[in-house]
Amino acid sequence: MKLSVIGLGKLGSPLAAVLASKGFQVVGTDLNDSLVEALNDGRAPVDEPRLQELITDNRERLHATSDPVAAVAETDITFVIVPTPSDQQGRFTNRYVVDAMQTVGAGIRRKSGYHLVVITSTVMPGSTGGEIRNALEVHAGRRVGETLGLCYNPEFIALGSVVRDMLTPDMILIGESDPKAGEILERIYEQSCDNKPVIRRMNFVNAELTKISVNTYVTTKISYANMLADLCDRIEGADVDVVSQAVGSDSRIGGKYLRGAIGYGGPCFPRDNVAFASLARSLGARAELAEATDSINQYQVERVMGAVLGRLPSGGTVGILGLSYKPDTSVVEQSQGVALAARLLDEGHQVIAYDPKALTTAQDAIKRPLHPAESAEDCVRRASVVVIMTPWPEFRAIPLDAFAQTPRLTVIDCWRLLPREEVGTVADLVHLGFGVGATRPALV
Ligand SMILES: NC(=O)c1ccc[n+]([C@@H]2O[C@H](COP(=O)([O-])OP(=O)(O)OC[C@H]3O[C@@H](n4cnc5c(N)ncnc54)[C@H](O)[C@@H]3O)[C@@H](O)[C@H]2O)c1
C-alpha cells in the first residue's frame, strides 16, 4: 500500500515517518520546500522527540516531493494535514484543505483505480461532507463512492509526544463516506499501531463532533482542577494534589488532566474549546460550560500574576522558567508563560526568562525586550522572584545554592516541582495550590 501525506508540519511529518516505520511506502509533500528538502536529506522537518530516529531508520520507504499531483497519482491513500486556522468567531476555516483538494483531485484524475482521501486536519462539523467533499469531487472529476473514498480521521496527539501518541493511541476516530473507505483506513491502523486501540467508525458529522468534544471535555477537566487549586490557595492546610488525587480515584472522574496548575495552551485545546462554543451558539444551543472553561483558563495568568506581584520587591526582576506551552516542544502558541511575560512587560517590570527549547519562538511571539537567561540556574540567580510556568523536568536539577540568596528569593512553583524539604529551606518556596491561608500575601 502506497501512501501520500499532504502537509509536512508538526503532525504530517511524524505521521509520514510513523507510517514508513510500519512498512508503508510513504511520499510527503508540502508547499514549504525547506520541509521537503529536509525530509529528503534525512533530517526531521520539525522538532519532535523520536522523529529523527524514525526518519533515519526508514529512509528507503520515506521521501518527499514538491510535486503534490505526482505524489497523489503514485499512491493509494492520501492523508491531508494542512492548517485550519480559526476565524474571528473561533471557527476553523477550511481554505487550506479546500485548496489542497485541487492538487489531490488533479492527482486522482491521473489514476483509474480506487483512491482514498483522508482528512486529518481538524475541521468544523459539516465540513468533510460539505465543502471538502464538493471540492474533491469537482477536482477529481468523479463522485465519492465506487472508486473514490473519503474519511475524516483527526489525531489525538500532544506535541512533544506525537510519535508515541500515534503509535499507541487510545482511540482511532474514523468518519467514513462508506464502509469500504472506513475498512481500508482501519486496516492501515491495525498495521501502524503498537497497541490495539478502540476504533470508532461513524459518519462524518459525528466524527467531527467527537473530535472537538473530546478536547472540550479535557479542557473542562483542566479548568475544573485549576478552579480547585485557586480555592486551595486560599484555605489554610489545603493541598490541591491531595484533593485532586482523591477526586481522580473515583472511576467516574479519573485522574488524568486533573493536576491543578496553570491554564492549558498550545495549538489545539484553546481553539477546540472556543470552536465548540462558537458552533453551539451559532445553532442556538447553550455553551456555558465551554465558555466558563475558557474564562477560567484566561484567569490563570492573572492568578499567577497576583502571586508574583504580591511578592515582588520594588524594582525587582521576575524570572520565568518555562515559556513553551508544555515540556518537550518549542511551541509557544497560547502559552501561559508567554502571556505572563507579556503582562509583566506591559506593566513595566523587568523580566528574565529561560526555556530549554522555546526562547527564540517566545521572543518572536512577545516582540518586546525579554532578557534571555543562559540556563535555568542563571535565570534563578538573576531574579528576585522566580516562577515555574512549564514543568520541564530539568528544572528539578537546578543546584540548591542558586536559590540561596540575600535578600531571600521567592520561588512560585505552579507545578509543585521543587521539593519543600530542600528549596523551601533556603528560599520562600510557594507551591501554588497549597494553601497557607492568611499567612501569605493575597493572590488576586
Ligand atoms: N499540532 C497539533 O498539536 C495538532 C493536534 C491535533 C490536530 N491538529 C490539526 O492538524 C492540522 C495541521 O496542524 P499542524 O500542527 O501539523 O500544522 P502545521 O502548520 O505545523 O503544518 C501544516 C503544513 O501544511 C502545509 N500546507 C498548507 N497547505 C498545503 C498544501 N495545499 N499542500 C501541501 N502542504 C500544505 C504548510 O506549509 C505546513 O507545513 C490542523 O488542522 C490542526 O488543527 C494539530
XYZ file of C-alpha atoms and ligand atoms in Angstrom:
488
model
C 0.000 0.000 0.000
C 1.489 3.369 -1.011
C 0.602 6.459 0.982
C 0.956 10.200 0.420
C 0.905 12.876 3.097
C -0.038 16.441 2.146
C 1.454 18.846 4.703
C 4.720 18.014 6.474
C 4.226 20.189 9.557
C 4.027 19.320 13.222
C 1.618 16.444 12.571
C 2.265 15.499 8.949
C 5.993 14.786 9.346
C 5.556 12.468 12.329
C 2.636 10.698 10.609
C 4.692 10.119 7.447
C 7.599 8.746 9.496
C 5.410 6.526 11.694
C 3.674 5.017 8.645
C 7.021 4.417 6.906
C 8.335 2.739 10.065
C 5.444 0.279 9.836
C 6.335 -0.859 6.334
C 4.326 1.510 4.120
C 5.903 3.349 1.191
C 5.277 6.992 2.003
C 5.745 10.173 -0.003
C 5.264 13.525 1.687
C 4.675 16.919 0.120
C 4.457 20.490 1.372
C 4.215 23.995 -0.091
C 7.265 24.802 2.004
C 10.267 23.478 0.050
C 12.557 23.551 3.066
C 10.427 20.850 4.736
C 10.550 18.731 1.562
C 14.320 19.185 1.349
C 14.814 18.320 4.999
C 12.935 15.044 4.671
C 14.817 14.109 1.504
C 18.119 14.885 3.243
C 17.082 12.588 6.077
C 16.574 15.475 8.542
C 13.451 15.860 10.678
C 11.400 18.727 9.154
C 10.038 19.645 12.608
C 11.359 19.277 16.115
C 9.617 16.352 17.794
C 11.026 13.617 20.065
C 11.856 10.321 18.246
C 11.082 11.796 14.805
C 14.717 11.985 13.691
C 15.333 8.396 14.728
C 12.296 7.164 12.734
C 13.367 9.105 9.637
C 16.947 7.845 9.842
C 15.817 4.232 10.218
C 13.237 4.272 7.407
C 14.731 6.335 4.606
C 14.207 3.647 1.975
C 10.430 3.902 2.475
C 10.152 7.642 3.024
C 10.729 10.517 0.652
C 9.264 13.912 -0.182
C 8.414 15.852 -3.309
C 7.344 19.355 -4.249
C 5.014 17.864 -6.832
C 1.809 17.038 -4.918
C -0.061 15.899 -8.035
C 2.552 13.225 -8.715
C 2.603 12.241 -5.026
C -1.140 11.571 -5.095
C -1.095 9.899 -8.529
C 1.524 7.341 -7.497
C -0.172 6.355 -4.209
C -3.366 4.628 -2.997
C -4.248 6.728 0.027
C -3.668 10.440 0.689
C -3.629 11.971 4.173
C -4.307 15.727 4.223
C -2.796 17.506 7.255
C -2.759 21.204 6.431
C -3.637 24.112 8.750
C -7.235 25.036 9.573
C -6.753 28.403 11.311
C -9.569 29.827 13.422
C -11.629 32.767 12.169
C -12.795 35.699 14.308
C -15.715 33.712 15.704
C -13.349 30.914 16.701
C -14.487 28.529 13.958
C -11.897 26.581 11.950
C -11.513 27.709 8.367
C -11.202 25.199 5.534
C -9.415 27.258 2.888
C -6.112 25.314 3.035
C -7.951 21.982 2.957
C -10.129 23.111 0.057
C -7.028 24.414 -1.783
C -5.307 21.075 -1.205
C -8.289 19.320 -2.859
C -7.206 20.914 -6.143
C -3.903 19.062 -6.253
C -5.334 15.935 -4.661
C -8.112 15.929 -7.260
C -5.632 16.515 -10.090
C -3.584 13.536 -8.899
C -6.662 11.319 -8.727
C -7.598 12.327 -12.293
C -4.380 10.669 -13.442
C -5.459 7.364 -11.921
C -8.097 4.868 -12.917
C -8.170 2.745 -9.763
C -9.577 3.359 -6.279
C -8.188 6.227 -4.169
C -8.885 7.061 -0.545
C -8.591 10.643 0.733
C -8.208 11.048 4.499
C -8.764 14.462 6.101
C -6.662 14.578 9.262
C -6.803 18.360 9.825
C -9.318 19.399 12.483
C -12.445 20.745 10.757
C -15.825 22.117 11.858
C -18.812 19.763 11.831
C -20.351 19.718 8.374
C -17.076 20.407 6.546
C -15.997 16.974 5.326
C -19.347 16.055 3.818
C -19.855 19.654 2.641
C -17.303 21.921 1.006
C -14.383 19.467 1.258
C -16.274 16.660 -0.468
C -17.581 19.083 -3.099
C -14.099 20.432 -3.856
C -12.664 16.922 -4.041
C -15.370 15.712 -6.441
C -15.042 18.768 -8.691
C -11.252 18.494 -8.961
C -11.083 14.678 -9.126
C -13.780 14.597 -11.792
C -15.568 11.730 -10.023
C -18.043 11.256 -7.203
C -17.163 9.882 -3.788
C -18.289 6.233 -3.954
C -17.126 3.247 -6.075
C -13.634 4.467 -6.920
C -13.145 7.346 -4.505
C -13.328 7.083 -0.714
C -13.290 9.935 1.803
C -12.611 9.740 5.549
C -12.319 12.251 8.387
C -9.657 10.929 10.723
C -8.331 13.517 13.209
C -5.401 12.775 15.501
C -5.481 12.929 19.313
C -1.844 13.731 19.987
C 0.085 16.138 22.168
C 3.114 17.955 20.800
C 6.217 16.572 22.474
C 4.830 13.035 22.364
C 3.381 12.916 18.838
C 5.262 9.772 17.780
C 4.398 7.889 20.955
C 0.776 9.036 20.778
C 0.489 7.936 17.140
C 1.949 4.523 17.916
C -0.213 3.898 20.984
C -3.462 5.862 20.675
C -6.453 5.308 22.978
C -8.819 5.587 20.055
C -8.846 5.811 16.278
C -11.710 8.002 15.124
C -12.958 7.458 11.589
C -15.734 9.357 9.862
C -16.366 7.473 6.608
C -18.106 8.084 3.317
C -18.956 4.362 3.136
C -17.877 1.077 4.797
C -15.195 0.333 2.182
C -13.381 3.618 2.878
C -13.511 3.090 6.665
C -12.419 -0.534 6.331
C -9.304 0.376 4.347
C -8.306 3.024 6.891
C -8.946 0.650 9.804
C -6.527 -1.866 8.199
C -3.838 0.850 7.995
C -4.129 1.460 11.733
C -4.103 -2.251 12.530
C -0.670 -2.300 10.924
C 0.652 1.020 12.229
C -0.347 0.975 15.920
C 1.740 -0.837 18.529
C -1.367 -1.303 20.665
C -4.928 -2.311 19.846
C -6.818 0.973 20.153
C -10.571 1.269 20.211
C -11.667 2.035 16.649
C -14.788 4.159 16.342
C -16.299 4.383 12.876
C -19.215 6.649 12.113
C -20.479 9.258 9.665
C -18.546 12.490 9.035
C -20.515 14.811 11.269
C -20.387 12.526 14.300
C -16.621 12.172 13.916
C -16.226 15.949 13.529
C -18.295 16.486 16.684
C -16.380 13.811 18.589
C -13.041 15.440 17.852
C -13.944 18.841 19.297
C -15.987 17.269 22.103
C -13.018 15.283 23.395
C -10.839 18.384 23.645
C -13.662 20.479 25.101
C -14.189 17.853 27.805
C -10.468 17.630 28.613
C -10.167 21.419 28.864
C -13.186 21.437 31.180
C -11.335 18.986 33.410
C -8.208 21.156 33.416
C -10.177 24.291 34.297
C -12.010 22.363 36.996
C -8.678 21.348 38.556
C -7.415 24.930 38.303
C -10.575 26.202 39.969
C -9.877 23.759 42.779
C -6.228 24.887 43.010
C -7.354 28.505 43.300
C -9.631 27.543 46.168
C -6.878 25.518 47.864
C -4.546 28.557 47.650
C -6.886 30.384 49.977
C -7.594 27.728 52.624
C -5.026 27.013 55.305
C -3.937 23.369 55.207
C -5.481 22.694 51.785
C -3.383 20.858 49.180
C -4.694 20.550 45.619
C -2.614 17.426 44.944
C -4.118 15.561 47.882
C -7.641 16.585 46.919
C -7.330 16.082 43.153
C -5.687 12.668 43.511
C -8.535 11.554 45.742
C -11.160 13.061 43.428
C -9.495 11.389 40.427
C -9.595 7.981 42.146
C -13.323 7.919 41.524
C -13.615 5.907 38.303
C -16.392 8.206 37.108
C -13.817 11.023 37.059
C -10.279 9.613 36.594
C -7.021 11.351 37.459
C -5.742 12.398 34.011
C -5.570 16.164 33.385
C -6.721 16.836 36.949
C -3.476 18.340 38.181
C -4.409 21.875 39.218
C -1.583 24.116 37.993
C -1.742 26.746 35.260
C -4.005 27.057 32.241
C -3.893 24.995 29.067
C -2.330 26.357 25.878
C -0.980 25.129 22.565
C -2.433 24.967 19.081
C -5.416 22.693 19.908
C -7.027 22.834 23.360
C -7.857 26.561 23.481
C -9.194 26.763 19.962
C -11.104 23.472 20.006
C -12.971 24.629 23.109
C -13.734 28.003 21.554
C -14.850 26.366 18.289
C -17.232 24.108 20.211
C -18.786 27.109 21.979
C -18.988 29.068 18.747
C -20.716 26.191 16.959
C -23.214 25.786 19.805
C -24.055 29.497 19.850
C -24.463 29.622 16.083
C -27.071 26.865 16.354
C -28.926 28.471 19.256
C -27.632 25.841 21.706
C -26.204 26.782 25.111
C -22.451 26.629 25.616
C -21.928 27.972 29.146
C -19.743 25.063 30.211
C -17.280 25.547 27.358
C -17.361 29.331 27.844
C -16.702 29.040 31.587
C -13.815 26.677 30.874
C -12.261 29.283 28.600
C -12.825 32.129 31.029
C -11.308 30.149 33.957
C -8.372 29.405 31.688
C -7.798 33.057 30.894
C -7.945 33.913 34.591
C -4.974 31.616 35.360
C -2.424 34.136 34.110
C -3.988 36.781 36.380
C -3.836 34.337 39.266
C -0.098 33.782 38.793
C 0.425 37.495 38.136
C -1.198 38.254 41.516
C 1.063 35.756 43.235
C 4.150 37.309 41.617
C 3.285 40.968 42.176
C 2.313 40.298 45.792
C 5.917 39.245 46.428
C 7.975 41.318 44.006
C 10.190 43.917 45.727
C 10.191 47.373 44.187
C 12.441 47.375 41.109
C 12.827 43.600 41.348
C 13.246 41.217 38.422
C 10.856 38.378 37.651
C 12.487 35.186 36.391
C 10.225 32.976 34.289
C 11.189 29.333 33.967
C 9.373 27.795 31.021
C 7.841 29.537 28.005
C 6.674 26.649 25.838
C 3.045 25.682 26.414
C 4.216 22.280 27.641
C 7.539 20.427 28.025
C 9.327 18.827 25.049
C 8.253 21.382 22.484
C 9.332 24.808 21.294
C 5.723 25.774 20.534
C 4.529 28.878 22.400
C 1.087 29.291 20.855
C -1.337 30.299 23.641
C 1.409 29.619 26.178
C 0.714 30.864 29.693
C 4.429 31.548 30.262
C 4.496 33.869 27.281
C 1.239 35.517 28.364
C 2.679 36.122 31.843
C 5.892 37.580 30.407
C 3.889 39.904 28.132
C 1.652 41.058 31.026
C 4.659 41.786 33.257
C 6.478 43.670 30.487
C 3.312 45.671 29.752
C 3.287 46.795 33.368
C 6.925 47.876 33.142
C 8.548 45.070 35.144
C 11.948 43.567 34.405
C 11.651 40.011 33.107
C 14.325 37.419 32.585
C 13.327 34.061 31.169
C 14.652 30.645 30.358
C 13.271 27.726 28.396
C 15.231 24.716 27.095
C 13.643 24.953 23.627
C 11.328 27.935 23.322
C 13.421 31.067 23.967
C 13.570 32.082 20.309
C 9.934 31.297 19.496
C 8.860 33.133 22.659
C 10.900 36.225 21.799
C 9.347 36.264 18.324
C 5.878 35.990 19.868
C 6.363 38.608 22.586
C 8.098 41.192 20.347
C 9.344 43.071 23.417
C 12.692 43.099 25.226
C 12.642 39.846 27.136
C 16.047 39.134 28.666
C 17.006 35.548 27.928
C 18.922 33.682 30.621
C 21.701 31.280 29.653
C 20.347 28.467 31.751
C 17.693 27.743 34.349
C 20.291 28.299 37.046
C 21.281 31.673 35.521
C 17.595 32.695 35.466
C 17.207 31.855 39.154
C 20.413 33.673 40.141
C 19.391 36.885 38.383
C 15.802 37.122 39.662
C 14.122 38.413 42.813
C 11.013 36.298 42.217
C 11.140 33.153 40.113
C 8.043 31.496 38.688
C 7.934 27.994 37.186
C 5.442 28.080 34.317
C 6.326 24.918 32.362
C 7.169 21.688 34.201
C 10.389 20.879 32.339
C 11.993 18.014 34.307
C 15.421 19.719 34.178
C 14.165 22.479 36.492
C 14.294 19.901 39.293
C 18.076 19.738 38.859
C 18.828 23.444 39.459
C 21.555 23.472 42.138
C 20.254 24.345 45.586
C 22.795 27.112 46.125
C 21.280 29.104 43.189
C 18.148 29.584 45.329
C 20.069 30.696 48.433
C 20.200 34.475 48.001
C 20.243 37.627 50.079
C 17.695 39.151 50.174
C 15.746 35.903 50.271
C 14.442 34.717 46.905
C 10.763 33.893 46.325
C 10.043 30.897 44.112
C 6.493 30.464 42.847
C 6.208 26.900 41.726
C 2.946 26.475 39.774
C 3.594 22.755 39.260
C 4.950 21.921 42.727
C 8.096 20.584 41.060
C 10.692 21.647 43.629
C 10.953 19.829 46.959
C 9.919 21.825 50.025
C 12.452 19.963 52.215
C 15.334 21.367 50.123
C 14.446 24.562 48.234
C 11.999 25.563 50.987
C 14.861 25.779 53.486
C 16.884 28.375 51.538
C 14.140 30.358 49.716
C 10.499 31.329 50.142
C 9.012 28.495 48.117
C 5.351 28.977 47.237
C 3.660 25.891 45.895
C 0.602 27.260 44.115
C -2.429 25.178 45.031
C -1.073 24.570 48.513
C -2.948 26.780 50.924
C -1.313 28.647 53.737
C -4.365 30.869 54.131
C -3.934 34.275 55.663
C -0.221 33.852 56.432
C 0.904 34.818 52.943
C 0.188 37.660 50.548
C -3.150 37.502 48.798
C -3.194 36.217 45.257
C -5.689 38.184 43.188
N -0.270 20.480 16.173
C -1.116 19.838 16.966
O -0.900 19.665 18.163
C -2.392 19.288 16.376
C -3.094 18.306 17.082
C -4.292 17.797 16.559
C -4.770 18.296 15.363
N -4.061 19.254 14.679
C -4.599 19.730 13.410
O -3.785 19.257 12.346
C -3.765 20.219 11.291
C -2.332 20.536 10.934
O -1.698 21.007 12.111
P -0.108 21.128 12.196
O 0.160 21.494 13.604
O 0.570 19.948 11.609
O 0.109 22.401 11.248
P 1.493 22.974 10.687
O 1.237 24.391 10.388
O 2.609 22.597 11.594
O 1.695 22.159 9.315
C 0.856 22.265 8.223
C 1.691 22.195 6.957
O 0.807 22.151 5.833
C 1.459 22.822 4.751
N 0.470 23.123 3.719
C -0.522 24.048 3.721
N -1.245 23.973 2.602
C -0.698 22.982 1.869
C -0.986 22.431 0.590
N -2.013 22.867 -0.153
N -0.196 21.443 0.108
C 0.858 20.995 0.846
N 1.171 21.483 2.054
C 0.403 22.449 2.568
C 2.098 24.014 5.414
O 3.128 24.543 4.620
C 2.590 23.399 6.727
O 3.938 22.963 6.628
C -4.593 21.396 11.785
O -5.911 21.269 11.340
C -4.556 21.230 13.295
O -5.680 21.792 13.927
C -2.880 19.751 15.154
